[in-house]
Coordinates of C-alpha atoms in Angstrom, one line a residue:
Chain I
M18 CA 26.2 0.5 -10.7
K19 CA 28.4 -1.0 -7.9
I20 CA 27.3 0.6 -4.6
D21 CA 28.4 -0.2 -0.9
L22 CA 25.3 -0.8 1.0
T23 CA 26.9 -1.7 4.4
L24 CA 25.5 1.4 6.3
Y25 CA 22.6 3.1 4.4
L26 CA 21.5 6.2 6.2
V27 CA 17.9 7.3 5.6
T28 CA 17.4 10.8 6.8
C29 CA 14.7 12.3 8.7
S30 CA 14.6 16.2 9.0
D31 CA 11.6 16.4 11.3
G32 CA 12.1 19.1 14.0
L33 CA 15.3 20.2 12.7
S34 CA 16.4 23.4 11.2
E35 CA 17.9 22.9 7.7
K36 CA 21.4 23.8 9.1
D37 CA 21.1 21.4 12.0
F38 CA 19.8 18.8 9.4
L39 CA 22.7 19.1 7.1
T40 CA 25.1 19.1 9.9
K41 CA 23.8 15.7 11.1
V42 CA 24.1 14.6 7.7
E43 CA 27.8 15.7 7.2
Q44 CA 28.7 14.2 10.5
A45 CA 27.1 10.8 9.4
C46 CA 29.2 11.0 6.3
R47 CA 32.3 11.6 8.3
G48 CA 31.5 8.6 10.5
G49 CA 31.1 6.3 7.7
V50 CA 27.7 5.8 6.3
T51 CA 28.1 4.4 2.8
L52 CA 25.1 5.7 1.3
V53 CA 22.6 8.6 2.2
Q54 CA 18.9 8.6 1.2
L55 CA 17.2 11.7 1.5
R56 CA 13.6 11.1 2.5
E57 CA 10.9 13.9 2.6
K58 CA 7.3 13.5 2.6
K59 CA 5.9 17.0 3.3
K60 CA 7.9 19.3 1.1
S61 CA 6.9 21.0 -2.3
T62 CA 8.9 19.9 -5.3
R63 CA 11.0 23.0 -5.3
E64 CA 11.8 22.7 -1.3
Y65 CA 12.6 19.0 -1.9
L66 CA 15.0 19.9 -4.7
H67 CA 16.6 22.7 -2.8
L68 CA 17.4 20.2 0.1
A69 CA 18.6 17.7 -2.4
K70 CA 21.1 19.9 -3.8
A71 CA 22.4 20.9 -0.5
V72 CA 22.6 17.2 0.6
K73 CA 24.4 16.4 -2.5
E74 CA 27.1 19.0 -1.9
I75 CA 28.0 17.1 1.2
T76 CA 27.7 13.4 -0.1
D77 CA 29.7 14.5 -3.2
A78 CA 32.5 15.8 -0.9
Y79 CA 32.5 12.4 0.7
G80 CA 32.2 10.5 -2.3
I81 CA 29.2 8.8 -1.1
P82 CA 26.1 8.2 -3.5
L83 CA 22.9 10.0 -2.8
I84 CA 19.6 8.4 -3.4
I85 CA 16.3 10.3 -3.5
D86 CA 13.2 8.7 -1.7
D87 CA 10.1 8.4 -3.9
R88 CA 10.9 11.2 -6.5
A89 CA 12.6 10.1 -9.5
D90 CA 11.8 13.6 -10.9
I91 CA 13.9 14.9 -8.2
A92 CA 16.7 12.5 -8.6
V93 CA 17.0 13.7 -12.1
A94 CA 16.9 17.3 -11.4
C95 CA 19.8 17.1 -8.9
D96 CA 21.6 14.5 -10.6
A97 CA 21.6 12.1 -7.6
A98 CA 22.9 8.6 -7.7
G99 CA 19.4 7.1 -7.8
V100 CA 15.9 6.8 -6.5
H101 CA 14.2 4.6 -3.9
I102 CA 10.8 3.5 -4.7
G103 CA 8.4 2.4 -1.7
Q104 CA 4.9 0.8 -1.9
E105 CA 3.3 4.2 -2.2
D106 CA 5.5 5.3 -4.9
L107 CA 5.8 4.8 -8.7
P108 CA 6.3 1.3 -10.2
V109 CA 9.8 0.3 -10.4
W110 CA 9.6 0.3 -14.4
A111 CA 8.3 4.0 -14.2
A112 CA 11.2 5.0 -12.0
R113 CA 13.6 3.2 -14.2
K114 CA 12.3 4.9 -17.5
I115 CA 12.8 8.3 -15.7
V116 CA 16.1 8.0 -14.2
G117 CA 17.7 5.7 -17.1
N118 CA 20.0 2.8 -16.8
D119 CA 23.0 4.7 -15.2
K120 CA 21.1 5.5 -11.8
I121 CA 20.2 3.3 -9.1
V122 CA 16.6 2.3 -8.5
G123 CA 15.9 0.5 -5.2
T124 CA 12.8 -0.6 -3.8
S125 CA 11.3 -2.1 -0.6
A126 CA 10.0 -5.8 -0.1
K127 CA 8.3 -7.6 2.6
T128 CA 8.0 -11.0 1.2
V129 CA 9.9 -13.5 -1.2
A130 CA 7.3 -12.8 -3.9
Q131 CA 7.7 -9.0 -3.7
A132 CA 11.5 -9.4 -3.8
L133 CA 11.4 -11.5 -7.1
A134 CA 8.7 -9.1 -8.7
A135 CA 11.1 -6.2 -7.8
Q136 CA 14.0 -8.0 -9.2
K137 CA 12.2 -8.8 -12.4
G138 CA 11.1 -5.3 -12.5
G139 CA 14.7 -3.8 -12.6
A140 CA 15.5 -2.8 -9.1
D141 CA 19.1 -2.7 -8.2
Y142 CA 18.8 -3.5 -4.5
L143 CA 15.9 -4.2 -2.0
G144 CA 15.2 -2.8 1.5
V145 CA 13.6 -5.5 3.5
G146 CA 11.7 -5.0 6.8
A147 CA 10.7 -3.5 9.1
I148 CA 12.7 -6.0 11.2
Y149 CA 11.9 -4.1 14.3
P150 CA 9.4 -1.6 15.4
T151 CA 10.2 2.0 14.2
T152 CA 9.0 5.4 15.1
T153 CA 9.9 6.9 11.5
K154 CA 7.4 5.1 9.7
V155 CA 3.8 3.6 10.2
I156 CA 4.5 -0.1 10.1
T157 CA 1.7 -2.7 9.8
T158 CA 3.6 -5.7 10.0
L159 CA 6.9 -6.7 10.8
T160 CA 9.3 -8.9 8.7
P161 CA 10.8 -11.9 10.5
I162 CA 14.5 -12.3 10.0
A163 CA 13.9 -15.8 8.6
V164 CA 11.9 -14.2 5.7
L165 CA 14.7 -11.6 5.3
S166 CA 17.0 -14.5 5.1
D167 CA 14.8 -16.3 2.5
I168 CA 14.6 -13.0 0.4
C169 CA 18.3 -12.6 0.3
R170 CA 18.7 -16.2 -0.8
A171 CA 15.8 -15.9 -3.5
V172 CA 17.2 -12.8 -5.4
S173 CA 20.5 -12.0 -7.0
I174 CA 20.3 -8.4 -6.1
P175 CA 21.7 -7.1 -2.9
A176 CA 19.2 -6.8 0.0
I177 CA 19.5 -4.6 3.2
A178 CA 17.7 -4.9 6.6
I179 CA 15.5 -2.1 7.5
G180 CA 13.4 -0.8 10.6
G181 CA 14.5 -0.2 13.9
L182 CA 17.9 -1.5 13.6
N183 CA 20.6 -0.1 16.0
L184 CA 23.9 -1.1 17.6
G185 CA 22.2 -3.1 20.2
N186 CA 20.0 -5.4 18.0
C187 CA 21.7 -5.6 14.6
Q188 CA 23.7 -8.6 15.9
A189 CA 20.6 -10.7 15.4
L190 CA 21.2 -10.4 11.8
K191 CA 24.6 -12.3 12.1
G192 CA 24.8 -15.0 9.1
V193 CA 21.9 -13.5 7.2
P194 CA 23.3 -12.9 3.7
I195 CA 22.4 -9.2 3.8
A196 CA 24.3 -6.4 1.9
G197 CA 24.0 -4.0 4.8
I198 CA 21.6 -2.3 7.1
S199 CA 19.6 0.8 6.9
V200 CA 19.2 3.1 9.9
V201 CA 17.4 6.6 10.5
S202 CA 16.7 7.2 14.3
A203 CA 20.2 5.3 15.2
I204 CA 22.1 8.0 13.5
M205 CA 19.8 11.0 12.9
K206 CA 18.6 11.0 16.6
S207 CA 21.9 10.4 18.0
E208 CA 23.7 13.2 19.9
N209 CA 26.8 12.2 18.1
P210 CA 25.8 11.1 14.5
E211 CA 29.6 10.7 13.7
A212 CA 30.3 8.4 16.5
A213 CA 27.2 6.5 15.9
A214 CA 27.9 5.9 12.3
Q215 CA 31.4 4.7 13.1
K216 CA 30.3 2.3 15.8
L217 CA 27.5 1.0 13.3
H218 CA 29.9 0.7 10.5
A219 CA 32.3 -1.5 12.6
A220 CA 29.5 -3.6 13.9
V221 CA 27.9 -4.1 10.4
S222 CA 31.3 -5.0 8.7
D223 CA 31.7 -7.4 11.4
L224 CA 28.2 -9.0 10.9
L225 CA 28.8 -9.2 6.9
N226 CA 32.1 -11.1 7.6
Chain U
M30 CA 3.4 19.3 -30.3
K31 CA 0.5 21.1 -31.7
I32 CA -2.2 21.7 -29.0
D33 CA -5.3 23.5 -28.8
L34 CA -5.2 25.8 -25.7
T35 CA -8.6 27.5 -26.2
L36 CA -10.2 26.0 -23.0
Y37 CA -7.8 24.6 -20.7
L38 CA -9.4 23.1 -17.6
V39 CA -7.4 22.8 -14.4
T40 CA -9.0 20.2 -12.1
C41 CA -9.8 20.6 -8.5
S42 CA -10.8 17.4 -6.7
D43 CA -11.3 19.1 -3.2
G44 CA -14.3 17.8 -1.4
L45 CA -15.3 15.4 -4.3
S46 CA -15.3 11.6 -4.1
E47 CA -13.3 10.1 -6.7
K48 CA -16.4 8.9 -8.7
D49 CA -18.0 12.5 -8.6
F50 CA -14.6 14.0 -9.5
L51 CA -14.2 11.7 -12.6
T52 CA -17.9 12.5 -13.7
K53 CA -17.2 16.2 -13.5
V54 CA -14.0 15.6 -15.7
E55 CA -16.0 13.7 -18.2
Q56 CA -18.9 16.3 -18.4
A57 CA -16.2 18.9 -19.0
C58 CA -14.7 16.9 -21.8
R59 CA -18.1 16.3 -23.5
G60 CA -18.7 20.0 -23.2
G61 CA -15.6 21.0 -25.1
V62 CA -12.6 21.6 -22.9
T63 CA -9.7 21.4 -25.3
L64 CA -7.2 20.2 -22.6
V65 CA -7.2 18.9 -18.8
Q66 CA -4.5 19.6 -16.2
L67 CA -4.7 17.1 -13.5
R68 CA -3.6 19.2 -10.2
E69 CA -3.3 17.5 -6.9
K70 CA -1.1 18.9 -4.1
K71 CA -1.9 16.4 -1.3
K72 CA -1.7 13.0 -2.9
S73 CA 1.0 10.4 -2.4
T74 CA 2.8 9.4 -5.6
R75 CA 0.9 6.2 -5.8
E76 CA -2.5 8.0 -5.1
Y77 CA -1.7 10.7 -7.8
L78 CA -0.7 8.0 -10.4
H79 CA -3.8 6.2 -9.7
L80 CA -5.9 9.3 -10.5
A81 CA -3.9 10.3 -13.5
K82 CA -4.6 6.9 -15.2
A83 CA -8.2 7.1 -14.4
V84 CA -8.5 10.6 -15.7
K85 CA -6.5 9.7 -18.8
E86 CA -8.8 6.9 -19.6
I87 CA -11.4 9.7 -20.0
T88 CA -9.3 12.2 -21.9
D89 CA -8.2 9.7 -24.1
A90 CA -11.7 8.7 -24.9
Y91 CA -12.3 12.3 -26.0
G92 CA -9.0 12.8 -27.7
I93 CA -8.0 15.6 -25.3
P94 CA -4.5 15.9 -24.2
L95 CA -4.0 15.4 -20.4
I96 CA -1.3 17.5 -18.6
I97 CA -0.1 16.6 -15.1
D98 CA 0.7 19.6 -12.5
D99 CA 4.0 19.6 -11.1
R100 CA 5.0 15.9 -11.4
A101 CA 7.1 15.0 -14.6
D102 CA 7.6 11.5 -12.9
I103 CA 3.9 11.0 -13.0
A104 CA 3.5 12.3 -16.4
V105 CA 6.0 9.8 -17.5
A106 CA 4.5 7.0 -15.6
C107 CA 0.9 7.6 -16.7
D108 CA 2.2 8.7 -20.4
A109 CA 0.3 11.9 -20.2
A110 CA 0.8 14.4 -22.8
G111 CA 2.8 16.6 -20.7
V112 CA 3.5 18.3 -17.5
H113 CA 2.9 21.8 -16.1
I114 CA 5.7 23.3 -14.0
G115 CA 4.7 26.1 -11.4
Q116 CA 6.9 28.4 -9.3
E117 CA 7.1 25.9 -6.8
D118 CA 7.9 23.0 -9.0
L119 CA 11.0 21.7 -11.0
P120 CA 13.1 24.0 -13.3
V121 CA 11.8 23.8 -16.9
W122 CA 15.0 22.2 -18.1
A123 CA 14.6 19.3 -15.5
A124 CA 11.0 18.7 -16.5
R125 CA 12.1 18.7 -20.2
K126 CA 14.8 16.3 -19.4
I127 CA 12.6 13.8 -17.7
V128 CA 9.5 13.9 -20.4
G129 CA 11.7 14.2 -23.5
N130 CA 11.0 16.3 -26.6
D131 CA 7.7 14.4 -27.4
K132 CA 5.6 15.5 -24.4
I133 CA 4.5 19.2 -23.6
V134 CA 6.0 21.2 -20.8
G135 CA 4.1 24.1 -19.7
T136 CA 4.8 26.9 -17.1
S137 CA 3.7 29.8 -15.5
A138 CA 4.8 33.4 -15.9
K139 CA 4.0 36.7 -14.2
T140 CA 6.1 39.0 -16.0
V141 CA 7.6 39.6 -19.4
A142 CA 11.0 38.7 -18.1
Q143 CA 9.6 35.3 -16.5
A144 CA 8.0 34.5 -19.8
L145 CA 11.1 35.1 -21.9
A146 CA 13.0 32.9 -19.7
A147 CA 10.6 30.1 -19.7
Q148 CA 10.5 30.3 -23.6
K149 CA 14.4 30.1 -23.4
G150 CA 14.1 27.2 -21.0
G151 CA 12.2 25.2 -23.5
A152 CA 8.5 25.7 -22.3
D153 CA 5.8 24.9 -25.0
Y154 CA 3.3 27.4 -23.6
L155 CA 2.8 29.8 -20.8
G156 CA -0.1 30.2 -18.2
V157 CA -0.2 33.9 -17.3
G158 CA -2.0 35.3 -14.2
A159 CA -3.8 35.5 -12.0
I160 CA -5.7 37.9 -14.1
Y161 CA -8.6 37.8 -11.4
P162 CA -8.7 36.8 -7.8
T163 CA -9.1 33.1 -7.4
T164 CA -10.0 30.7 -4.5
T165 CA -8.2 27.8 -5.8
K166 CA -4.7 29.2 -5.1
V167 CA -2.9 31.5 -3.0
I168 CA -2.4 34.6 -5.1
T169 CA 0.0 37.4 -4.0
T170 CA -0.4 39.7 -6.8
L171 CA -2.7 39.8 -9.9
T172 CA -1.3 40.2 -13.4
P173 CA -2.7 43.1 -15.4
I174 CA -4.4 42.4 -18.7
A175 CA -1.9 44.8 -20.2
V176 CA 0.9 42.9 -18.8
L177 CA -0.6 39.7 -20.4
S178 CA -0.7 41.3 -23.5
D179 CA 2.9 42.5 -23.5
I180 CA 3.8 38.8 -22.7
C181 CA 1.8 37.6 -25.6
R182 CA 3.5 39.8 -27.9
A183 CA 7.1 39.3 -26.3
V184 CA 7.1 35.4 -26.9
S185 CA 6.6 33.2 -29.8
I186 CA 5.1 30.4 -27.7
P187 CA 1.4 30.5 -27.1
A188 CA 0.1 32.0 -23.6
I189 CA -3.3 31.5 -21.9
A190 CA -4.8 33.6 -19.3
I191 CA -5.4 32.1 -15.9
G192 CA -7.0 33.2 -12.6
G193 CA -10.5 33.7 -11.7
L194 CA -11.8 33.7 -15.3
N195 CA -15.4 32.9 -16.1
L196 CA -18.1 33.6 -18.5
G197 CA -18.9 36.9 -17.1
N198 CA -15.4 38.4 -17.0
C199 CA -13.5 36.7 -19.9
Q200 CA -14.8 39.4 -22.5
A201 CA -12.3 41.7 -20.8
L202 CA -9.8 39.7 -22.9
K203 CA -10.8 40.5 -26.3
G204 CA -8.2 41.7 -28.5
V205 CA -5.4 40.1 -26.3
P206 CA -3.4 37.7 -28.5
I207 CA -3.9 34.9 -26.1
A208 CA -4.2 31.2 -27.2
G209 CA -7.0 30.4 -24.7
I210 CA -8.1 30.6 -21.2
S211 CA -7.7 28.3 -18.3
V212 CA -10.6 27.7 -15.6
V213 CA -10.9 25.8 -12.7
S214 CA -13.9 26.8 -10.7
A215 CA -16.0 27.9 -13.6
I216 CA -16.3 24.5 -14.6
M217 CA -15.3 22.2 -11.6
K218 CA -17.7 24.1 -9.3
S219 CA -20.6 24.4 -11.9
E220 CA -23.7 22.3 -11.2
N221 CA -23.5 21.6 -15.1
P222 CA -20.0 21.1 -16.1
E223 CA -20.9 20.3 -19.6
A224 CA -23.1 23.2 -20.3
A225 CA -20.3 25.4 -18.5
A226 CA -17.6 24.2 -20.8
Q227 CA -19.7 24.6 -24.0
K228 CA -20.7 28.2 -23.1
L229 CA -17.2 29.0 -22.2
H230 CA -15.8 27.4 -25.4
A231 CA -18.0 29.4 -27.4
A232 CA -17.3 32.6 -25.4
V233 CA -13.5 32.1 -25.9
S234 CA -13.8 31.1 -29.4
D235 CA -15.4 34.4 -30.0
L236 CA -12.8 36.2 -28.2
L237 CA -10.0 34.6 -30.2
N238 CA -11.5 35.8 -33.5

């Protein structure tokens, strides 16, 4: 499946009502995110599925693929575009078996060895990082931009930079053959997610050229 | 898939080390449980999968089917015999889509209407209850034995009684056309899970005749 990874939004609903959360996601879609990953760690299966369906109504309206973090079963149940598999999640092969070949399976990598293994396992794209410190995940070690660059050159699947990226620091990625960047706080914690997404999309588009 | 639901163990690992938990499960298998459902609500996907594989080594050795609570994705990833879908989990159709037709999909029902809907949705068996108060789940209302009996007669799929059942109270189910009973504490909290399973299996076999 051909996907535009330019501006990959990972959601964070912490501290938001469902209504406010969905409003932020819609503003981000309007602003130009090219993909949305719904990421929930504390919800029951049914709650996660409920929210996934609500988000999918929005992403469908904007023609943006929805990726479900961690849960291949929920990706199937809500007919999302795919699933993102982290280090604490299923193996890539198991996710692929569950979602089939028509859906996206993305995964995370911190090293060239992990990236090559993920590609061999059938991953469609890689999230590489954290490039910078972030408050939305517990990060043990950062991934240097040089390693990100090595990974991009070592694999044939697209890789995106993740972790603490924003308008101010993403310029440091200029020249690195990434397919895009992933952000959480830079959009979800912005007072104006639409404008934040617009500016980030323009900045990343410039980076990629 | 033909399954023996006579004595259906639902696990509870709360307060146990992994080693002690697996020892209890093995003792229960040796004692005669006919099916094991692994039920974990707090673990990450990878932790749940790790434990599922460890339990499956035991159940495979005893030729007992392993059912995974809630997580159809983990059932696929560890190649369990099936998945049990509760009220807070995926819809039955979604679980069926994920695990395919060769695996078991069980679900819970409290009323004849829920039971008929579950059967129509493709469930292979029903867990009906709670018959008695239980400490292992938050129960809002109990299911009278008369309703359990109505459910058994309304559906063609097998139904088992769940909730607070033990050697002392299971005799009350005599004459109800159940396929078996499900227990947690009566085995998992026993000092001697093997003996507890043996006695329960004998008692339930007697009930079913």
